[in-house]
XYZ file of C-alpha atoms in Angstrom:
424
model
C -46.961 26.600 -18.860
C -45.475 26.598 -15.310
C -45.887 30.300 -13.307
C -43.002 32.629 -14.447
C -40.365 33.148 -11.737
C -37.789 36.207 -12.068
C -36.421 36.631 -8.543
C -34.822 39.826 -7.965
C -32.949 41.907 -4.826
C -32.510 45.164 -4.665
C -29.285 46.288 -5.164
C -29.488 47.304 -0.466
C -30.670 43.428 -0.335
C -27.316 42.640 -2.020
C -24.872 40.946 0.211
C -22.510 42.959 2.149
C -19.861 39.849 3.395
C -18.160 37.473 1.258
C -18.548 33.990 2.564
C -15.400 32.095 3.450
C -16.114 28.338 3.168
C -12.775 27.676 5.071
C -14.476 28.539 8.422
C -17.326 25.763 8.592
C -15.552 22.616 6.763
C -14.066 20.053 8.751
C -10.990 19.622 7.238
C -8.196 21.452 6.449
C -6.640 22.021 3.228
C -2.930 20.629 2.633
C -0.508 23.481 2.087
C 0.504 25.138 -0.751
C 4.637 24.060 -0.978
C 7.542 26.411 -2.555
C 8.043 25.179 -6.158
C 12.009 24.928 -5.728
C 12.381 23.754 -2.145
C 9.207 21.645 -1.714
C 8.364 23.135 1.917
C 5.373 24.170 3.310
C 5.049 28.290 1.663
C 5.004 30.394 4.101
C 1.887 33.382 3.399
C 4.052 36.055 2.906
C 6.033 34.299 0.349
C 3.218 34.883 -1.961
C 3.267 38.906 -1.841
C 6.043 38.302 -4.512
C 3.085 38.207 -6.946
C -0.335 39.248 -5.005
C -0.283 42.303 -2.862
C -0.687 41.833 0.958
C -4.743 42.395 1.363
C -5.319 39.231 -1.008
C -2.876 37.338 0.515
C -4.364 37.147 4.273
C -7.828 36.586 2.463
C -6.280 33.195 0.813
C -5.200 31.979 4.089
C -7.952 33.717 6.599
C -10.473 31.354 8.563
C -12.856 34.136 9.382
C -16.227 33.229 8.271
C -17.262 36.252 6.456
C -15.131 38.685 5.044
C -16.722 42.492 4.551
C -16.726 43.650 1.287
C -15.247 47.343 0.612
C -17.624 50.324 -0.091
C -15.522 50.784 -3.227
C -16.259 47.295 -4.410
C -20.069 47.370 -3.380
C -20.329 50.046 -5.718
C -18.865 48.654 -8.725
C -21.256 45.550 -7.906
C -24.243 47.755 -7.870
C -23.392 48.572 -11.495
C -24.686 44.916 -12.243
C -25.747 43.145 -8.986
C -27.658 41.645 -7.852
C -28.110 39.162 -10.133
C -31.632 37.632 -10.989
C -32.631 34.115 -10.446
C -34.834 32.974 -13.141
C -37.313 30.119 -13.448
C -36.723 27.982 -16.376
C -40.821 27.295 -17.139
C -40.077 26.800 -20.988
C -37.161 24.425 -20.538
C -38.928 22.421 -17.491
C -42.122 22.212 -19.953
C -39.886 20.580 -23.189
C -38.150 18.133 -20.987
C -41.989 17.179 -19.496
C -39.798 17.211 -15.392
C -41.660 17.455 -11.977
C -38.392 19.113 -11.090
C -38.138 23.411 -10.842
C -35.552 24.456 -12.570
C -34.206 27.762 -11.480
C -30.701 29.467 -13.297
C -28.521 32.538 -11.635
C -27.696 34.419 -14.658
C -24.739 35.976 -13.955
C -24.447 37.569 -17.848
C -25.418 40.626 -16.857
C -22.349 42.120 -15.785
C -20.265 44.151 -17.440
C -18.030 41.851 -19.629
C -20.723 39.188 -19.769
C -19.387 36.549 -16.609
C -19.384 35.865 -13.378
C -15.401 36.788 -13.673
C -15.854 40.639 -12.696
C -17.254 39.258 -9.021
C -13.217 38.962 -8.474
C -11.381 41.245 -10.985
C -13.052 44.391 -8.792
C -12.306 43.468 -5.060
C -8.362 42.368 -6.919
C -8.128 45.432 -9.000
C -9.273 47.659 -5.261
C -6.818 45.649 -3.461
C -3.778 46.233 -6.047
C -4.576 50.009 -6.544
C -4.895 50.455 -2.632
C -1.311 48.557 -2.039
C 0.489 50.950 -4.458
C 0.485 48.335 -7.831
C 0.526 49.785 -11.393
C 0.214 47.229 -13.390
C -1.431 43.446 -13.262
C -0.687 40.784 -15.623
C -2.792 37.567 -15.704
C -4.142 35.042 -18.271
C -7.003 34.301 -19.741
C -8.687 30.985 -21.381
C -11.962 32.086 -22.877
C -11.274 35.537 -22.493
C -13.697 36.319 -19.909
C -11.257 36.717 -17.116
C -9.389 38.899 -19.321
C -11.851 41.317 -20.210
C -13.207 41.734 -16.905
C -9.573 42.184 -15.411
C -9.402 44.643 -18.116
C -12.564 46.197 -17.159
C -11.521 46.884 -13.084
C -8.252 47.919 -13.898
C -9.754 51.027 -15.514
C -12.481 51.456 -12.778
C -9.622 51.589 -10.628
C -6.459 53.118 -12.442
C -4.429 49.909 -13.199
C -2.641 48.636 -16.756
C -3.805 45.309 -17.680
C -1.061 42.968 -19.394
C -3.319 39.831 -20.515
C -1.648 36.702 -21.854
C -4.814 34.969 -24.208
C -4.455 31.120 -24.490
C -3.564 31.025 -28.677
C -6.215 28.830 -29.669
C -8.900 31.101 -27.748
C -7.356 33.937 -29.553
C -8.035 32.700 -32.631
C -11.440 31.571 -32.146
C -12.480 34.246 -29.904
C -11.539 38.178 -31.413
C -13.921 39.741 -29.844
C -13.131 38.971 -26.564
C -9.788 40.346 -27.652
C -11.520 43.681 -28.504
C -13.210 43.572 -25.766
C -9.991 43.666 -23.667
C -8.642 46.529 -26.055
C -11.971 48.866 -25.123
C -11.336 48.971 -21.796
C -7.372 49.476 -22.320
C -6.164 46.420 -21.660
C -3.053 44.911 -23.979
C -3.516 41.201 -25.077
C -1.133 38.673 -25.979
C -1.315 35.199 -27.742
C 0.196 32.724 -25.608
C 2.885 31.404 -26.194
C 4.351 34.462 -27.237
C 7.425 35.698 -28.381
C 7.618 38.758 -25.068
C 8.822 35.691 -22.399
C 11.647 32.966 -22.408
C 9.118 30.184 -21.434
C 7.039 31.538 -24.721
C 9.691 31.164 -27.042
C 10.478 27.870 -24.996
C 7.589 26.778 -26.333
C 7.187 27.928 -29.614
C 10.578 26.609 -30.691
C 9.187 22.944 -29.261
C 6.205 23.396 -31.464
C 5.694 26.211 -33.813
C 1.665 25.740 -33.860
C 1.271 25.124 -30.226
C -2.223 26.107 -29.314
C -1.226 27.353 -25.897
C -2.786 26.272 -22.636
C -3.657 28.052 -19.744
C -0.656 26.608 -17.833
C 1.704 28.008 -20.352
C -0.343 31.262 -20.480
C -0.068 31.665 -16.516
C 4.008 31.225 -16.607
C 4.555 33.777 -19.044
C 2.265 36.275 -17.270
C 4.440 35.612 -14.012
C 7.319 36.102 -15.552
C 6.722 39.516 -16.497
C 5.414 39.890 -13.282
C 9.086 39.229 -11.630
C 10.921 41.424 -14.742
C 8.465 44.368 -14.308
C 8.612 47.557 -11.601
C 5.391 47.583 -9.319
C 3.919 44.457 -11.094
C 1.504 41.987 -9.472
C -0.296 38.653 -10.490
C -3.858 38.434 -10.498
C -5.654 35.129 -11.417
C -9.185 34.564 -11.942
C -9.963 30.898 -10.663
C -8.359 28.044 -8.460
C -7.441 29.922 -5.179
C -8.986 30.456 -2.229
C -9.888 34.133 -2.869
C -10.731 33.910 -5.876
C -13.776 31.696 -4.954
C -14.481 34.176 -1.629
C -15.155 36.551 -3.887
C -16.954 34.090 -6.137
C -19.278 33.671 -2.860
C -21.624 36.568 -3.788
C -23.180 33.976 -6.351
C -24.609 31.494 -3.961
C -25.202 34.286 -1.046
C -27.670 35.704 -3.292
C -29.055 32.664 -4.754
C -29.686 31.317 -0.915
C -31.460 34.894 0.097
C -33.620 34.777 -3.365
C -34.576 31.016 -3.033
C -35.727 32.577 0.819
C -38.412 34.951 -1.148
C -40.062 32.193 -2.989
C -40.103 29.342 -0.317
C -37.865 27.088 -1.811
C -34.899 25.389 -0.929
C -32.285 23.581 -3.341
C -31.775 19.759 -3.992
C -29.127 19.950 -6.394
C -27.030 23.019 -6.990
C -24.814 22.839 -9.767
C -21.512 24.621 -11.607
C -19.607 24.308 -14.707
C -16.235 23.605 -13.623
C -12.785 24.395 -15.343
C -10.512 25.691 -12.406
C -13.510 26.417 -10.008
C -14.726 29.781 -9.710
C -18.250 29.869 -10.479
C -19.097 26.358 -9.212
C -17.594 27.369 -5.472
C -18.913 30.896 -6.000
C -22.428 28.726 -6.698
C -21.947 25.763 -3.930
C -19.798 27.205 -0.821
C -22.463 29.100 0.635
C -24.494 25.962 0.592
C -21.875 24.196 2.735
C -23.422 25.069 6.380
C -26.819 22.750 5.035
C -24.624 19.992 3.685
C -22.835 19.220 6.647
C -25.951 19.307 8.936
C -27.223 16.237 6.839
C -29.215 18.433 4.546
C -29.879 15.853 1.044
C -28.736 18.398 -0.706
C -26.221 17.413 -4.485
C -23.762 19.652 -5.168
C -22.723 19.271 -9.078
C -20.042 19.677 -11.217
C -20.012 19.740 -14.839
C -16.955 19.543 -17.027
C -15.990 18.419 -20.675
C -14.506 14.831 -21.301
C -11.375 16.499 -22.886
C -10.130 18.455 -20.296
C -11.632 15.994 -17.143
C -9.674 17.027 -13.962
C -12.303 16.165 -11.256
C -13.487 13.086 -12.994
C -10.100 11.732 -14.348
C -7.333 13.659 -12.773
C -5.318 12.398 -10.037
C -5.471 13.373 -6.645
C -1.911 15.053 -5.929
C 0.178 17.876 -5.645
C 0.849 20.209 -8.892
C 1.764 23.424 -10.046
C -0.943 25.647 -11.310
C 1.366 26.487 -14.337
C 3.300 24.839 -17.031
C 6.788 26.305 -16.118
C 6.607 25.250 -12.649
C 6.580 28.798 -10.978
C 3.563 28.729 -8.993
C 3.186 27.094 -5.442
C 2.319 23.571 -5.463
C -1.202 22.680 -4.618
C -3.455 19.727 -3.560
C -5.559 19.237 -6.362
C -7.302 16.698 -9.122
C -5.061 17.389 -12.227
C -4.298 16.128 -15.448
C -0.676 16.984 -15.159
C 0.789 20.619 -15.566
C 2.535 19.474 -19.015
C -1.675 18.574 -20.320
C -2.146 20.394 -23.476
C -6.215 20.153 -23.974
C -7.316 19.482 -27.419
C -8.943 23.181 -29.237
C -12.758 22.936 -27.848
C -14.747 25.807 -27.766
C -14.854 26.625 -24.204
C -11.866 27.886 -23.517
C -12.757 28.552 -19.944
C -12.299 25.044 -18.946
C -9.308 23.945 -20.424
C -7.902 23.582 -17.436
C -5.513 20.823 -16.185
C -5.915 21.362 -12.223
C -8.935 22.201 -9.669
C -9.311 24.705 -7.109
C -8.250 23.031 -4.003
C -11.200 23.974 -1.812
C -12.927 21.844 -5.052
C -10.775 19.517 -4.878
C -10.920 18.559 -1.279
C -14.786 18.586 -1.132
C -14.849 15.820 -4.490
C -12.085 13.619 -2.304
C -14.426 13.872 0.833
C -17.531 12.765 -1.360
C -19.053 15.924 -0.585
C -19.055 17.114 -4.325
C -20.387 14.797 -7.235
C -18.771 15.640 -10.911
C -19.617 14.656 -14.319
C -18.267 14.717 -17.889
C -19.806 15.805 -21.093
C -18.948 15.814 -24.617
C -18.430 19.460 -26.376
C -21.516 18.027 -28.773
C -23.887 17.124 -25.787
C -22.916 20.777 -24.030
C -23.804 22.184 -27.655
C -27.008 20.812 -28.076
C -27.903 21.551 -24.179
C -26.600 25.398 -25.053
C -28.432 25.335 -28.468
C -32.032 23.938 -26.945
C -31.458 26.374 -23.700
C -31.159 29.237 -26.324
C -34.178 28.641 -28.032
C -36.495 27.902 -24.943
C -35.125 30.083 -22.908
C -34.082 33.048 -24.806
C -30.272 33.215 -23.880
C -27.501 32.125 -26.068
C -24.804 30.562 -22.962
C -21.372 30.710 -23.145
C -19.988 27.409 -24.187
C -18.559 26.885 -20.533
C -22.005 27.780 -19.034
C -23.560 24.795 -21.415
C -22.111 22.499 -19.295
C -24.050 23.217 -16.482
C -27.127 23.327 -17.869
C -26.133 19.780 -19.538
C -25.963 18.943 -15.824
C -29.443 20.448 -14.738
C -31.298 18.550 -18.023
C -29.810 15.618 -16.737
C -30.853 15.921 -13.215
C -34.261 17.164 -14.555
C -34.828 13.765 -17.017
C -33.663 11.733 -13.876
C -36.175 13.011 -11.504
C -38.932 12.899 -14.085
C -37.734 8.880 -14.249
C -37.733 8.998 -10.414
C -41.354 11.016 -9.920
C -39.206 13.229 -7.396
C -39.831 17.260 -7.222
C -36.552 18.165 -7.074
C -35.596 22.230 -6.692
C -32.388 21.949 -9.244
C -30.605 25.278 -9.363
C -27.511 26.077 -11.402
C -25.135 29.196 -12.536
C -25.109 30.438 -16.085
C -21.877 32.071 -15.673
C -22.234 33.916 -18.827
C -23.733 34.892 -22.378
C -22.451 33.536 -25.402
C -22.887 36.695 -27.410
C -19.055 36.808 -28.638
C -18.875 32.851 -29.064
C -21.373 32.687 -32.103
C -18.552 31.352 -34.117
C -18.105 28.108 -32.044
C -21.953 27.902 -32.799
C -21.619 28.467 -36.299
């Protein structure tokens, strides 16, 4: 068996910057446009739903962003995050390649998600906000919203795609432990919910529908912000902490990445994973970045390249993005985390430049990848996670075809502790 690699920081090694991606590549992202008038939104059109701080973070170009004391110490409840060696998995699949995984489980909630609920629960509280309302696929982003707003004083309204509801309850009590109210979406508490349910009675929600009824509370309701836990700029600045680490722990052990790969539903993780990696891309570094995504819910690999709203309704700003079309309803697969009809338009952009590769799998190949992980590796993955290590086994089998020593590094954004009914 190959040499047993857990590479860990201590928690003063962790990073004390967020990385802003926006600063190094050469282009610049279209503008977000108003949803009614079609011009280009102006930044403080968006404090109607985020507060101030997280606004100039979406549209900064500063290269590194410090990260509040506040913050650092909720992250030092559960970061840094080790980077493991997968000798058991690399073994099975007979590879030359090294196979290292960030496991980003360890948090509080289980995901990578609570690397951006903190720094947007600190920013509400410290702009005077009382209450945050968001969405959640999977539940993830719900329970670790849930999670910061009682580190930091906030009620947490959650709006829980139907479907996931149903097939996920204890992500639903998860969010109840740590005080936060949950809501099947559609719902009966919005116009656009009822909209909805008198279309279609059984309508397994989407996120899309999920985000327009959680900003519509957000414009009924006193001292009420947004918060959203993929897609925007910020969101994947915060994400950053991912690949910071995973560059300074790949440092310790002499190694540098050939492929670094994601799972990819709206982009969080995977630009939390690749951004910090952009610097060596663009200086002709060989380096792959990766993203992995199911075939029914395929916005990088099948979307269109186009402006669209983030939601269903039509409320948010419109963004340049690959997207199956704001109206896609994704069939009921298991992770609910990607069911996702649009793409983080940092994402986005880099996949249009050819600077990002992305590939589909089916939910059974992402099963058996999550099912042969779990037994060589001893972590059961969350069903999103699966599809990135889906990607690394088939990077690994192609280099073993190739006789190349590749360094492939991916995320496991999570644990699949509370999805052992979609493995059942």
């Amino acid at each position: 068996m190959g040499k047993r690699e857990r590479v860990y920081l201590s928690v003063e090694e962790m990073p004390k910057y967020w990385y802003n991606a926006l600063a190094d590549l050469p282009f610049e992202l279209d503008p977000p446009l108003n949803p009614q008038t079609k011009e280009i939104m102006k930044p403080e059109e968006l404090e109607a739903i985020f507060p101030k701080p997280i606004v100039e973070q979406e549209v900064t170009k500063e290269r590194y962003i410090k990260i509040p004391d506040a913050v650092l110490e909720e992250y030092a409840i559960f970061r840094p995050t080790p980077l493991i060696r997968a000798t058991n998995l690399e073994e099975y699949l007979e590879t030359p390649a090294r196979i290292y995984y960030k496991y980003e489980g360890v948090s509080p909630t289980g995901s990578h998600k609570t690397n951006t609920s903190i720094p947007q629960a600190y920013y509400n509280k410290i702009s005077g906000v009382d209450i945050l309302v968001t969405e959640t696929g999977a539940g993830q982003w719900g329970s670790a919203l849930s999670y910061a707003g009682l580190k930091f004083g906030l009620n947490i309204e959650v709006y829980m795609v139907k479907t996931s509801f149903e097939q996920k309850p204890m992500r639903k009590h998860l969010i109840n432990l740590f005080n936060g109210k949950v809501t099947p979406s559609p719902s009966l508490d919005t116009e656009f919910g009822k909209k909805m349910i008198s279309m279609d009675e059984d309508n397994p929600g989407s996120l899309g529908i999920a985000i327009s009824e959680a900003l519509e509370v957000v414009f009924t309701k006193k001292n009420a912000k947004y918060a959203l836990g993929s897609v925007l700029n910020h969101v994947l600045l915060h994400q950053s902490i991912i690949g910071l680490e995973i560059k300074k722990q790949l440092e310790k052990i002499n190694e540098s990445a050939d492929v670094v790969i994601g799972c990819h539903g709206g982009g969080s993780n995977l630009g939390g994973t690749i951004l910090p990696f952009v610097p060596e891309k663009l200086s002709n570094d060989n380096i792959k970045f990766l993203a992995c995504e199911p075939k029914s819910c395929p916005s990088l690999t099948e979307g269109e390249y186009r402006y669209d709203n983030g939601d269903t309704a039509g409320l948010t700003p419109l963004m340049k993005m690959y997207t199956l079309g704001k109206e896609f309803i994704p069939p009921k697969i298991h992770a609910g985390g990607l069911r996702y009809h649009g793409s983080a338009p940092i994402i986005a952009r880099l996949k249009h430049e050819g600077l990002l590769d992305a590939v589909a799998f089916s939910q059974d190949e992402t099963f058996e990848a999550a099912k042969l992980f779990a037994k060589l590796e001893g972590i059961v993955p969350a069903p999103e996670s699966s599809h990135a290590i889906a990607g690394a086994i088939k990077e690994a089998i192609e280099a073993k075809e190739n006789k190349e020593e590749k360094v492939i590094v991916f995320t496991l954004s999570g644990h699949g502790l509370l999805d052992l009914t979609a493995y059942s």
